Tab-separated table of C-alpha atoms in Angstrom:
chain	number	residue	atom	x	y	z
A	2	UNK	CA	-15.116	-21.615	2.549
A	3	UNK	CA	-15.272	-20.630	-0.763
A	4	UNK	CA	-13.748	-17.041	-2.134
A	5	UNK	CA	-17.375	-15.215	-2.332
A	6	UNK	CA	-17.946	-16.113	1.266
A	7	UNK	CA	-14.415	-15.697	2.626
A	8	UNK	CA	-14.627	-11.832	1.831
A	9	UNK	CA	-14.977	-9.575	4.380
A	10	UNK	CA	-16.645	-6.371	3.645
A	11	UNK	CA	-15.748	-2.896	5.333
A	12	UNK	CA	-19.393	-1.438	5.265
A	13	UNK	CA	-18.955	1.723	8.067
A	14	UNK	CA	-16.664	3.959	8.486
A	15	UNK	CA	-16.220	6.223	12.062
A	16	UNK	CA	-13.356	8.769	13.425
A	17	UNK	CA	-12.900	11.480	15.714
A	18	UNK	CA	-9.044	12.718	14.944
A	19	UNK	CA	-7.171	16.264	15.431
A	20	UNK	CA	-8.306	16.901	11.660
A	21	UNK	CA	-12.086	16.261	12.373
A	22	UNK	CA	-14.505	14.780	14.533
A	23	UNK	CA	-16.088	12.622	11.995
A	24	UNK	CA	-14.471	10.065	9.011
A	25	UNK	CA	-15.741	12.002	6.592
A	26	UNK	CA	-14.076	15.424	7.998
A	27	UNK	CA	-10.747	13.788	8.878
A	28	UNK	CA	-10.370	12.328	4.988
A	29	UNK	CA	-11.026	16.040	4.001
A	30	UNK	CA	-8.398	17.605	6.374
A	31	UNK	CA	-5.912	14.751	4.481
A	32	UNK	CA	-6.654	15.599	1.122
A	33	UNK	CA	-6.604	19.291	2.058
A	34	UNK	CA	-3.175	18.491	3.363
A	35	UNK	CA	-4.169	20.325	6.655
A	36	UNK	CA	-2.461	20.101	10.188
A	37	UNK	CA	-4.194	18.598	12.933
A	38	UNK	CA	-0.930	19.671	15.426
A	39	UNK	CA	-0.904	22.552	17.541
A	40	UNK	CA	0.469	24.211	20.229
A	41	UNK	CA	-0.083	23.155	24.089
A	42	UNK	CA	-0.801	26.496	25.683
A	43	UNK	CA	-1.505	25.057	29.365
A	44	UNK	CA	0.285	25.849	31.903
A	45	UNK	CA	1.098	22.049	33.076
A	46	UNK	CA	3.093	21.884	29.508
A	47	UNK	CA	5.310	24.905	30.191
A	48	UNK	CA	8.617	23.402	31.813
A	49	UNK	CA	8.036	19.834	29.636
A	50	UNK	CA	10.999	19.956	26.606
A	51	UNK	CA	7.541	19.021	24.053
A	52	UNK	CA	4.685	21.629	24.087
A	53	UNK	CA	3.104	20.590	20.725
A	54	UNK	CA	0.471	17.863	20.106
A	55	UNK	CA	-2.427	16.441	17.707
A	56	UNK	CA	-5.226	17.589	19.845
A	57	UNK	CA	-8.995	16.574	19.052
A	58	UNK	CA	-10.951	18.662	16.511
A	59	UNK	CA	-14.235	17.999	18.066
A	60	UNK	CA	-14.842	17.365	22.067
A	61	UNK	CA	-16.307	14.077	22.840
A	62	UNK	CA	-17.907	15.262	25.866
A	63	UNK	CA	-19.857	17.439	23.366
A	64	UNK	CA	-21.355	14.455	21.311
A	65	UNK	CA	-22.140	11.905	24.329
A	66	UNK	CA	-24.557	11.847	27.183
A	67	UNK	CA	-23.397	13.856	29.633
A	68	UNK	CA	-23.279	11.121	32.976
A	69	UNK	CA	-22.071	8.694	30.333
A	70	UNK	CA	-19.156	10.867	29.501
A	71	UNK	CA	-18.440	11.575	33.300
A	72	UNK	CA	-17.907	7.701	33.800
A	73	UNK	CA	-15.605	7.577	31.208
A	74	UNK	CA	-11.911	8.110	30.717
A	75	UNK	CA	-11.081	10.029	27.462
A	76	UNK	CA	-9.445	6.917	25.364
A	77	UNK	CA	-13.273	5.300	25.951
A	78	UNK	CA	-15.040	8.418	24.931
A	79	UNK	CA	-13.260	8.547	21.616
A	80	UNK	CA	-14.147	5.062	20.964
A	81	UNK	CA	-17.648	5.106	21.121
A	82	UNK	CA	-17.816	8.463	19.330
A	83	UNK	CA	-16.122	6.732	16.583
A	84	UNK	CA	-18.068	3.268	16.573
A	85	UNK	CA	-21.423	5.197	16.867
A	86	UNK	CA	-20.480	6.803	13.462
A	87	UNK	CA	-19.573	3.625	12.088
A	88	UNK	CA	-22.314	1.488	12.872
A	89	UNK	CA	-24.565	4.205	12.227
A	90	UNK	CA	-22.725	4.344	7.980
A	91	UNK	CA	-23.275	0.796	7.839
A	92	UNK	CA	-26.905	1.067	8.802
A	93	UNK	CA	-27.110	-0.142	12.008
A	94	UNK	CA	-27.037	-3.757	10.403
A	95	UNK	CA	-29.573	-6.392	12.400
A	96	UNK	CA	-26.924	-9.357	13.598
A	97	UNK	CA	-27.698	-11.539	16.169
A	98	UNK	CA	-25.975	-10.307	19.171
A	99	UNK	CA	-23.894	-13.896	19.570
A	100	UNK	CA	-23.196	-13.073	15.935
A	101	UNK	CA	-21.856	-9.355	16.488
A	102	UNK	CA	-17.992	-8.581	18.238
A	103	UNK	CA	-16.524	-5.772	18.683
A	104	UNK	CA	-12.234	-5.775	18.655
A	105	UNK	CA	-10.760	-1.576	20.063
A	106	UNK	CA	-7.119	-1.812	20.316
A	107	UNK	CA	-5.145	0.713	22.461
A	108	UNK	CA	-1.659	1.422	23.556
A	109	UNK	CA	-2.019	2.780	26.914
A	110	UNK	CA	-5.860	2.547	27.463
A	111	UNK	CA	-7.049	4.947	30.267
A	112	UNK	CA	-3.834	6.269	31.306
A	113	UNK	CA	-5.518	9.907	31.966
A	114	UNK	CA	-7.677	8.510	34.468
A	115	UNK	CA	-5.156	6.466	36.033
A	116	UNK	CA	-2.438	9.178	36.629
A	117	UNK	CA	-5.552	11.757	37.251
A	118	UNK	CA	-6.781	9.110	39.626
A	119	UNK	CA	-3.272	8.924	41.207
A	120	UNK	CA	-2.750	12.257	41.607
A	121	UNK	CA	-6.451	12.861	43.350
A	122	UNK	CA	-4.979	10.536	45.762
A	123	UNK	CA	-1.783	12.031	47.016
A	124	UNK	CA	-3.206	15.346	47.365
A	125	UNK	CA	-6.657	14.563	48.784
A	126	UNK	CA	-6.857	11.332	50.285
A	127	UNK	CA	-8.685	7.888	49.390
A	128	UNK	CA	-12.429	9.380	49.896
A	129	UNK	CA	-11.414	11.682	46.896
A	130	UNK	CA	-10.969	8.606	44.412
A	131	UNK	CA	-13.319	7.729	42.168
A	132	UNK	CA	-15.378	4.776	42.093
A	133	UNK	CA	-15.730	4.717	39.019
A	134	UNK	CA	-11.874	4.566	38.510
A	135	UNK	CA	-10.577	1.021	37.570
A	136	UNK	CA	-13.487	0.832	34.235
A	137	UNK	CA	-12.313	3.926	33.457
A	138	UNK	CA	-8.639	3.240	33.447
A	139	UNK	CA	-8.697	-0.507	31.962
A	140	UNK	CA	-7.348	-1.434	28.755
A	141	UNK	CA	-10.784	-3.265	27.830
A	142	UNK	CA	-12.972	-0.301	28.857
A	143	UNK	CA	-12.965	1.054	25.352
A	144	UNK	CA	-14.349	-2.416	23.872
A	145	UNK	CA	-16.365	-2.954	26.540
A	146	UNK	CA	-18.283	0.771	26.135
A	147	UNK	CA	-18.624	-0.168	22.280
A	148	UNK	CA	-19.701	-4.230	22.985
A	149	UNK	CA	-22.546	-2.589	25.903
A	150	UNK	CA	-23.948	0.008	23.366
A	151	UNK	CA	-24.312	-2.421	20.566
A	152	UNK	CA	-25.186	-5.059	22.585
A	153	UNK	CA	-22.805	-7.155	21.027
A	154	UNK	CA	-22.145	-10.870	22.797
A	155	UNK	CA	-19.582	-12.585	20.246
A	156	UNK	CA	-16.761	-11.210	22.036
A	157	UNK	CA	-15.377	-7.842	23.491
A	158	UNK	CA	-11.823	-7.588	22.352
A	159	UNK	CA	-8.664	-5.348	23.440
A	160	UNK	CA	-5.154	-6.110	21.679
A	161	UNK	CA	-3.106	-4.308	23.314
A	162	UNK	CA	0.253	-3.967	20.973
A	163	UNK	CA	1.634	-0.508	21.121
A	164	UNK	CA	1.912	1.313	18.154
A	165	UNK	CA	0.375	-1.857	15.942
A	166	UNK	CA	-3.002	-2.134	18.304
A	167	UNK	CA	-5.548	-0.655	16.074
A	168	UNK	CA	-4.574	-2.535	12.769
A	169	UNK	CA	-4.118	-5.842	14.741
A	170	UNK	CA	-7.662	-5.167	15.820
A	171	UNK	CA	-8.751	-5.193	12.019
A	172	UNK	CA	-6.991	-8.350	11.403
A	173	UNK	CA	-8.595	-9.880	14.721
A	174	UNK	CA	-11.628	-8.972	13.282
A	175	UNK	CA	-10.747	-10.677	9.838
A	176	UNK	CA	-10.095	-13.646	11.504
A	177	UNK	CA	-13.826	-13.649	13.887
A	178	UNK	CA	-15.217	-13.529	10.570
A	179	UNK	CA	-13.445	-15.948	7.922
A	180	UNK	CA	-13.288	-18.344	10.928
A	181	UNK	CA	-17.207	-18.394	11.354
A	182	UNK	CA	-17.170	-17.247	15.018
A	183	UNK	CA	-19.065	-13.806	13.649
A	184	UNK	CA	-20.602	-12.767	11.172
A	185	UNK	CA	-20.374	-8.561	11.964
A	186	UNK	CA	-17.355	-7.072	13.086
A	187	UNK	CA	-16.695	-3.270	14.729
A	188	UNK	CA	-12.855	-3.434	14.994
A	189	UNK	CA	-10.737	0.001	15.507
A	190	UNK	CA	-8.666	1.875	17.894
A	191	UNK	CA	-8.353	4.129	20.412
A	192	UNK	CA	-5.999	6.493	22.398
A	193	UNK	CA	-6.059	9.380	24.498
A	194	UNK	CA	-2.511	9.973	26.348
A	195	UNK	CA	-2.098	13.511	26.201
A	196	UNK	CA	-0.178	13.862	29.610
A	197	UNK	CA	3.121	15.449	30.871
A	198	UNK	CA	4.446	12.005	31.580
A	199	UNK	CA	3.743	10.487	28.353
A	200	UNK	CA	5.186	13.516	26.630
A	201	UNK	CA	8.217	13.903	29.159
A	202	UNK	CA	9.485	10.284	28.475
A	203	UNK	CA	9.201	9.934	24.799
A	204	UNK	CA	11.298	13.613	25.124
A	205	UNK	CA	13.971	11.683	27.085
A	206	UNK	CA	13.998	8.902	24.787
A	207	UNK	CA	14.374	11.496	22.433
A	208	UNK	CA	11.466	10.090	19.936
A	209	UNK	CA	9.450	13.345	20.546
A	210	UNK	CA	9.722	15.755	17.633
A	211	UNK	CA	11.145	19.047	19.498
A	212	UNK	CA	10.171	21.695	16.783
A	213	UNK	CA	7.803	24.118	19.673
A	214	UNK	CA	8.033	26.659	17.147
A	215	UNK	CA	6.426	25.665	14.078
A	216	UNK	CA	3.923	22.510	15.615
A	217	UNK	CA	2.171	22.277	11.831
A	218	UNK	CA	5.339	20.973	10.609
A	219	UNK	CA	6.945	18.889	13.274
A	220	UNK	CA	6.030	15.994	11.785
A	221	UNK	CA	7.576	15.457	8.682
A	222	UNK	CA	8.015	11.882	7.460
A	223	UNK	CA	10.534	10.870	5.017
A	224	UNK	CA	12.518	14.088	5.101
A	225	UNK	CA	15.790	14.488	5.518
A	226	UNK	CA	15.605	17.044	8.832
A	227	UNK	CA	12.576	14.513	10.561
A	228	UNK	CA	13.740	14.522	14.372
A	229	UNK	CA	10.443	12.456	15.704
A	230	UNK	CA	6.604	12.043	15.760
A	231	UNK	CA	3.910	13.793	17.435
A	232	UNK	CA	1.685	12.565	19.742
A	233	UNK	CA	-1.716	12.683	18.952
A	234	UNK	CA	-5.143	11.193	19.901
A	235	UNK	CA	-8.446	10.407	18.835
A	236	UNK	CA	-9.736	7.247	17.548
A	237	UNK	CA	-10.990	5.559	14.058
A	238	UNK	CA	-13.392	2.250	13.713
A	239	UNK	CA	-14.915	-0.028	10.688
A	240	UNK	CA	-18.046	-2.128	10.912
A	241	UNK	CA	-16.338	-5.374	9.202
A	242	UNK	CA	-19.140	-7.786	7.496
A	243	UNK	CA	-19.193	-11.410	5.945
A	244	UNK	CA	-20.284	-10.996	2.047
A	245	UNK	CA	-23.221	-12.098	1.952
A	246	UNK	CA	-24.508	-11.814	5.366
A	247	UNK	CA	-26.936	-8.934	4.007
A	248	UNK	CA	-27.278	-6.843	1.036
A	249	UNK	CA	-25.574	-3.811	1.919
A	250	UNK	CA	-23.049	-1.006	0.351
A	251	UNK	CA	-19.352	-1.511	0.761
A	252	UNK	CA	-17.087	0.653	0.993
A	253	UNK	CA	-13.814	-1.919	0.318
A	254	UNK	CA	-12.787	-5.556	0.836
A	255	UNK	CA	-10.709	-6.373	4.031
A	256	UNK	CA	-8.752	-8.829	1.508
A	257	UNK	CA	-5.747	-9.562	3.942
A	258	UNK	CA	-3.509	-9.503	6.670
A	259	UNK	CA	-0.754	-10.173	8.155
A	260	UNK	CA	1.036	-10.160	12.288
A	261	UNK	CA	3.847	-11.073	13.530
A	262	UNK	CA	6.478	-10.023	16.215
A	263	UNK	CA	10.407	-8.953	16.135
A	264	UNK	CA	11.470	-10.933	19.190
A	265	UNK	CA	14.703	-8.755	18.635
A	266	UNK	CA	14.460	-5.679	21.028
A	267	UNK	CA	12.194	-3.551	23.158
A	268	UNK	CA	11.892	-0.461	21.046
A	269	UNK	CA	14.304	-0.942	17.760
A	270	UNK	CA	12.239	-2.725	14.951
A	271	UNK	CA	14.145	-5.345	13.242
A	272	UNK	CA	13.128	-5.098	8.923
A	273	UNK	CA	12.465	-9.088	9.145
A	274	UNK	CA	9.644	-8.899	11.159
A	275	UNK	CA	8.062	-5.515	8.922
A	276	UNK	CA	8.926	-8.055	5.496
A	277	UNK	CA	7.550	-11.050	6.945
A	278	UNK	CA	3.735	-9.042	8.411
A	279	UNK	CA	3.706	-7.537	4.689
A	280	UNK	CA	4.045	-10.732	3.262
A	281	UNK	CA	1.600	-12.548	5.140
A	282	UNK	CA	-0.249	-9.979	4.138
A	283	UNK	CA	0.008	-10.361	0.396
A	284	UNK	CA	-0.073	-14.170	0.945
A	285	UNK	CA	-3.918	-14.173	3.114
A	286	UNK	CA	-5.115	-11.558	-0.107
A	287	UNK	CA	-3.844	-13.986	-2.816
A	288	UNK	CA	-1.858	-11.101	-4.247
A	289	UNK	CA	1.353	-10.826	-5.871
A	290	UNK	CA	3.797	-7.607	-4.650
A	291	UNK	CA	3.206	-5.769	-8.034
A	292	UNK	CA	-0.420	-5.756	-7.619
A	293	UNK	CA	-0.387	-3.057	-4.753
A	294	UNK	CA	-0.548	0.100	-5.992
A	295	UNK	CA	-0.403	1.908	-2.863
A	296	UNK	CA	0.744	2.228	0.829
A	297	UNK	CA	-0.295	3.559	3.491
A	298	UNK	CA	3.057	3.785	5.744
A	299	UNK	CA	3.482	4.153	9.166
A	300	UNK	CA	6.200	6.647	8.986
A	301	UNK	CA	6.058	8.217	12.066
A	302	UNK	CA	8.933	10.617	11.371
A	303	UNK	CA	11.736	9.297	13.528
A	304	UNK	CA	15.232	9.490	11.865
A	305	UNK	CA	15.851	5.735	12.122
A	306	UNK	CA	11.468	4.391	12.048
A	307	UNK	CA	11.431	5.825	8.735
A	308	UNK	CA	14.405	4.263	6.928
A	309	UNK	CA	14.153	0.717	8.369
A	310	UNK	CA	10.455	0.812	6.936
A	311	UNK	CA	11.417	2.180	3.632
A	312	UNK	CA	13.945	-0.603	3.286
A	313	UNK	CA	11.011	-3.425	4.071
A	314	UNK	CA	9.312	-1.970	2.152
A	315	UNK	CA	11.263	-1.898	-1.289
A	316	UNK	CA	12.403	-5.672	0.039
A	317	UNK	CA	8.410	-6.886	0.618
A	318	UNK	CA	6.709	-4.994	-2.159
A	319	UNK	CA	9.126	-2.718	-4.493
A	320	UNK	CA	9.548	0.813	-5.449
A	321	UNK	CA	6.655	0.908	-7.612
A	322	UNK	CA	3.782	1.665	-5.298
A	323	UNK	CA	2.341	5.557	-4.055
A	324	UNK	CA	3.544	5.674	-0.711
A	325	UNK	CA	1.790	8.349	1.749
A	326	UNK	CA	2.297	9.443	5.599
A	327	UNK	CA	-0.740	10.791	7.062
A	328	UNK	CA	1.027	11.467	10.687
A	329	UNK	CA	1.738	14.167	9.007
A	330	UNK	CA	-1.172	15.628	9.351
A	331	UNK	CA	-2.325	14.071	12.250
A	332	UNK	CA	0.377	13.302	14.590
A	333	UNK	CA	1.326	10.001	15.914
A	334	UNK	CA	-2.130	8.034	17.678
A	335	UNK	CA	-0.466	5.046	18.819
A	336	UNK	CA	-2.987	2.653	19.811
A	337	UNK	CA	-5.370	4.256	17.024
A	338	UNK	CA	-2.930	4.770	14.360
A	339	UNK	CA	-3.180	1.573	12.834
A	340	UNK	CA	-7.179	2.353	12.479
A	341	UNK	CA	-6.527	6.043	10.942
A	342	UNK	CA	-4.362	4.314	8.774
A	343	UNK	CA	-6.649	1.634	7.672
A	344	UNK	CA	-9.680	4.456	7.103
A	345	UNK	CA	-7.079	6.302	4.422
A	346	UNK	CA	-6.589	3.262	2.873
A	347	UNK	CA	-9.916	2.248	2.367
A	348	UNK	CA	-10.961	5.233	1.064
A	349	UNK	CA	-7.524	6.413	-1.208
A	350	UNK	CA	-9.206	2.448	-2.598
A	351	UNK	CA	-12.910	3.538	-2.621
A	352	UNK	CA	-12.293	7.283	-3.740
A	353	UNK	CA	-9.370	6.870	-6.122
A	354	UNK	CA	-7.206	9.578	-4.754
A	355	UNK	CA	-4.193	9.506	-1.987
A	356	UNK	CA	-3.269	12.205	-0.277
A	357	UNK	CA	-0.217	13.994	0.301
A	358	UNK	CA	2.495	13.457	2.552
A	359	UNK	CA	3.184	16.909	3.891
A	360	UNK	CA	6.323	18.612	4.960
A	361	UNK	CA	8.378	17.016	3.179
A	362	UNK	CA	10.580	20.142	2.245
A	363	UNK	CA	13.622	17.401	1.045
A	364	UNK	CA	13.090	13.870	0.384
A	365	UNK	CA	16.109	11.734	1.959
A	366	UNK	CA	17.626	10.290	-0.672
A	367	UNK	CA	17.794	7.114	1.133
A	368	UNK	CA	14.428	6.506	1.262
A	369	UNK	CA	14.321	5.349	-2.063
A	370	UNK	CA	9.851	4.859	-2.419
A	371	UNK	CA	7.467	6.733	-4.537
A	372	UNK	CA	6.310	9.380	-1.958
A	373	UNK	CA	3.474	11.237	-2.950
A	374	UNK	CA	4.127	14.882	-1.764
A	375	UNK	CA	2.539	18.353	-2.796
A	376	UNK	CA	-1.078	17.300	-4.210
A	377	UNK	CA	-3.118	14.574	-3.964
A	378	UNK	CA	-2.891	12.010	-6.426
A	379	UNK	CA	-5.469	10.700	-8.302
A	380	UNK	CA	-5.790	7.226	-10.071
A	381	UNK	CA	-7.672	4.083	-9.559
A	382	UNK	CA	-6.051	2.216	-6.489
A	383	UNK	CA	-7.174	-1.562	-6.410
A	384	UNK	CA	-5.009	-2.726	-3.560
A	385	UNK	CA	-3.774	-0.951	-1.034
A	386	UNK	CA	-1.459	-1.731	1.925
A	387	UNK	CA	-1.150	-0.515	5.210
A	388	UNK	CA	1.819	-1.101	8.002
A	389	UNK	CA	1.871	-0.188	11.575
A	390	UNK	CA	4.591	-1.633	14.146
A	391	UNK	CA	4.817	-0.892	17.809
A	392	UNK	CA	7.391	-0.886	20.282
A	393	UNK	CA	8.224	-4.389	21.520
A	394	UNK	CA	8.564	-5.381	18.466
A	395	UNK	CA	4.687	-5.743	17.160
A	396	UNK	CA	4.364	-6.104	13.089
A	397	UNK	CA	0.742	-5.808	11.173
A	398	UNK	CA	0.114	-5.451	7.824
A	399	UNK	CA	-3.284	-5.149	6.265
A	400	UNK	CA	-4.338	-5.183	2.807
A	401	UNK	CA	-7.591	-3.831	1.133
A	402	UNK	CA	-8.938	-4.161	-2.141
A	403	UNK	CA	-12.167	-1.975	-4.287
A	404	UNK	CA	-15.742	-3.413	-3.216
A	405	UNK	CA	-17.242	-6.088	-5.094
């Protein structure tokens, strides 16, 4: 293929997040530098050791049909919110269906539904189950409810990689696309897990910021006093498109990326693997490291997350590039994070201007990166870069460049 038709376009953007229930409204809460945490005032959080989350600005149930939404476990809710919007800022492009896929990445998929499901059981017996249950609980649902409404036939897709599940999803969809197998693209991700089991055993694994008190500054990447993320949901999906497949607006060029895997350990992340994704990266986008001129970290706010990927990061690109944290803002969104992450980076590319890492009352001196804190900061970004890693040891990188 030549270099005109190997790009791949980003043409729609789509999010429903604790800062907003659209893309547009969730890049506003960012540059506003406004929390998306809260407290959990139900009663079902009271004895857990974490009452503080990234809840959803805007109910799906509000948006979809209302039997649709009954059918549907929250994680697949979110998804379709967000690929509606997307397809809908692209245009609703006309693809032949075997030309259209759809890639939604999660972490834990419909885990609501399944513990819900779980518990309807104990107490009330097997008539009480729902039979809609198992499409509501699988990993794929959230594809599947995207790949149904679009009617797209090229593929239904679900990585499934922890933290790294919506930004492997973007780089799945690269590849359907530069390898001629589609010519459209909806790639994102989605996650829903807010749950006293989820929240009770990252607490025990002590990963779990424990700041009850103040929940709109719990999250606090790259300072010194960061004791752990915040779990969030929501969801955030791009309409991916081969140049030249239509005339059509763009908001950036997918230009790169790169996945690979730790084989090292369960939950620790091992810097080689981080170095290795962000190089791939540079090396699919033809760029050199001092061409990126901004990052888009994943920074979740652990003591020990945070320094292992400031230390890839000097290694794989340098000390030269803005570097921001949007978890702070939004909490952690596992599954989707790596799609919240790519929608910032797209448009800190398309809109000249990155947002501020917030609470970030001391910078730890080890660290050692260009953090922007305080205000936004404008300035023409042409490249921008994007991590996300996972537990069990999942790497991607992805790298976006200004629209043709």
């Amino acid at each position: 293929m030549s270099a005109a038709t190997d790009a791949v376009l980003v043409t729609g953007l789509g999010a429903t997040t604790p800062l907003g229930g659209t893309a547009t409204a969730t890049w506003d809460g960012m540059l506003a530098g406004r929390s998306g945490i809260s407290a959990i005032e139900e009663e079902w959080a009271a004895s857990l050791p974490v009452r503080i989350a990234g809840r959803l600005a805007a109910e799906p149930t509000e948006v979809l049909e209302r039997v649709q939404a009954r059918r549907m476990d929250r994680c697949e809710q979110v998804a379709l919110v967000a690929a509606r919007e997307a397809w809908a800022d692209a245009g609703a492009p006309e693809v032949d269906p075997e030309r259209l896929a759809v890639v939604i990445g999660t972490g834990t998929g419909g885990a609501l539904t399944l513990l819900g499901q779980d518990d309807v059981l104990e107490t009330s017996g097997v008539r009480r189950v729902s039979p809609h249950t198992v499409p509501m609980l699988m990993a794929n649902g959230p594809a599947a409810w995207v790949s149904i409404e679009l009617g797209a036939r090229a593929g239904a897709h679900t990585p499934v990689s922890a933290c790294a599940s919506g930004a492997e999803a973007l780089a799945m969809g690269l590849d359907l696309i530069r390898l001629g197998r589609a010519d459209v693209v909806v790639a994102g991700g989605a996650e829903a897990c807010l749950h006293p089991l989820p929240l009770a055993g990252f607490a025990q694994a002590r990963a779990h910021s424990t700041r009850n008190d103040e929940p709109q500054r719990a999250s606090r990447p790259f300072d010194v006093d960061r004791d752990g993320f915040v779990i969030g949901e929501g969801a955030a999906v791009v309409v991916l498109e081969r140049a030249g497949f239509r005339a059509a607006r763009a908001h950036a060029t997918l230009a790169g990326a790169g996945v690979t895997s730790d084989a090292h350990h369960i939950t620790a992340a091992h810097p080689e693997g981080q170095v290795r994704a962000m190089r791939l990266a540079l090396a699919a986008a033809g760029l050199a490291p001092h061409e990126v001129d901004h990052v888009h970290a994943h920074a979740t706010s652990t003591p020990l997350g945070d320094l292992v990927e400031a230390r890839s990061l000097r290694d794989a690109i340098g000390t030269h590039p803005s570097v921001t944290a949007t978890k702070s803002m939004t909490g952690h969104l596992f599954g989707a994070a790596g799609a919240v992450g790519a929608l910032a980076a797209i448009l800190a590319v398309r809109d000249g201007i990155v947002p501020a890492t917030q609470n970030v009352d001391t910078l730890d001196p080890e660290i050692g990166l260009d953090v922007v804190m305080g205000e936004p900061r404008k300035g023409a970004v042409s490249a921008a870069l994007t991590n996300s890693f996972g537990f069990g040891g999942h790497n991607a990188s992805l790298i976006f460049t200004a629209a043709p």
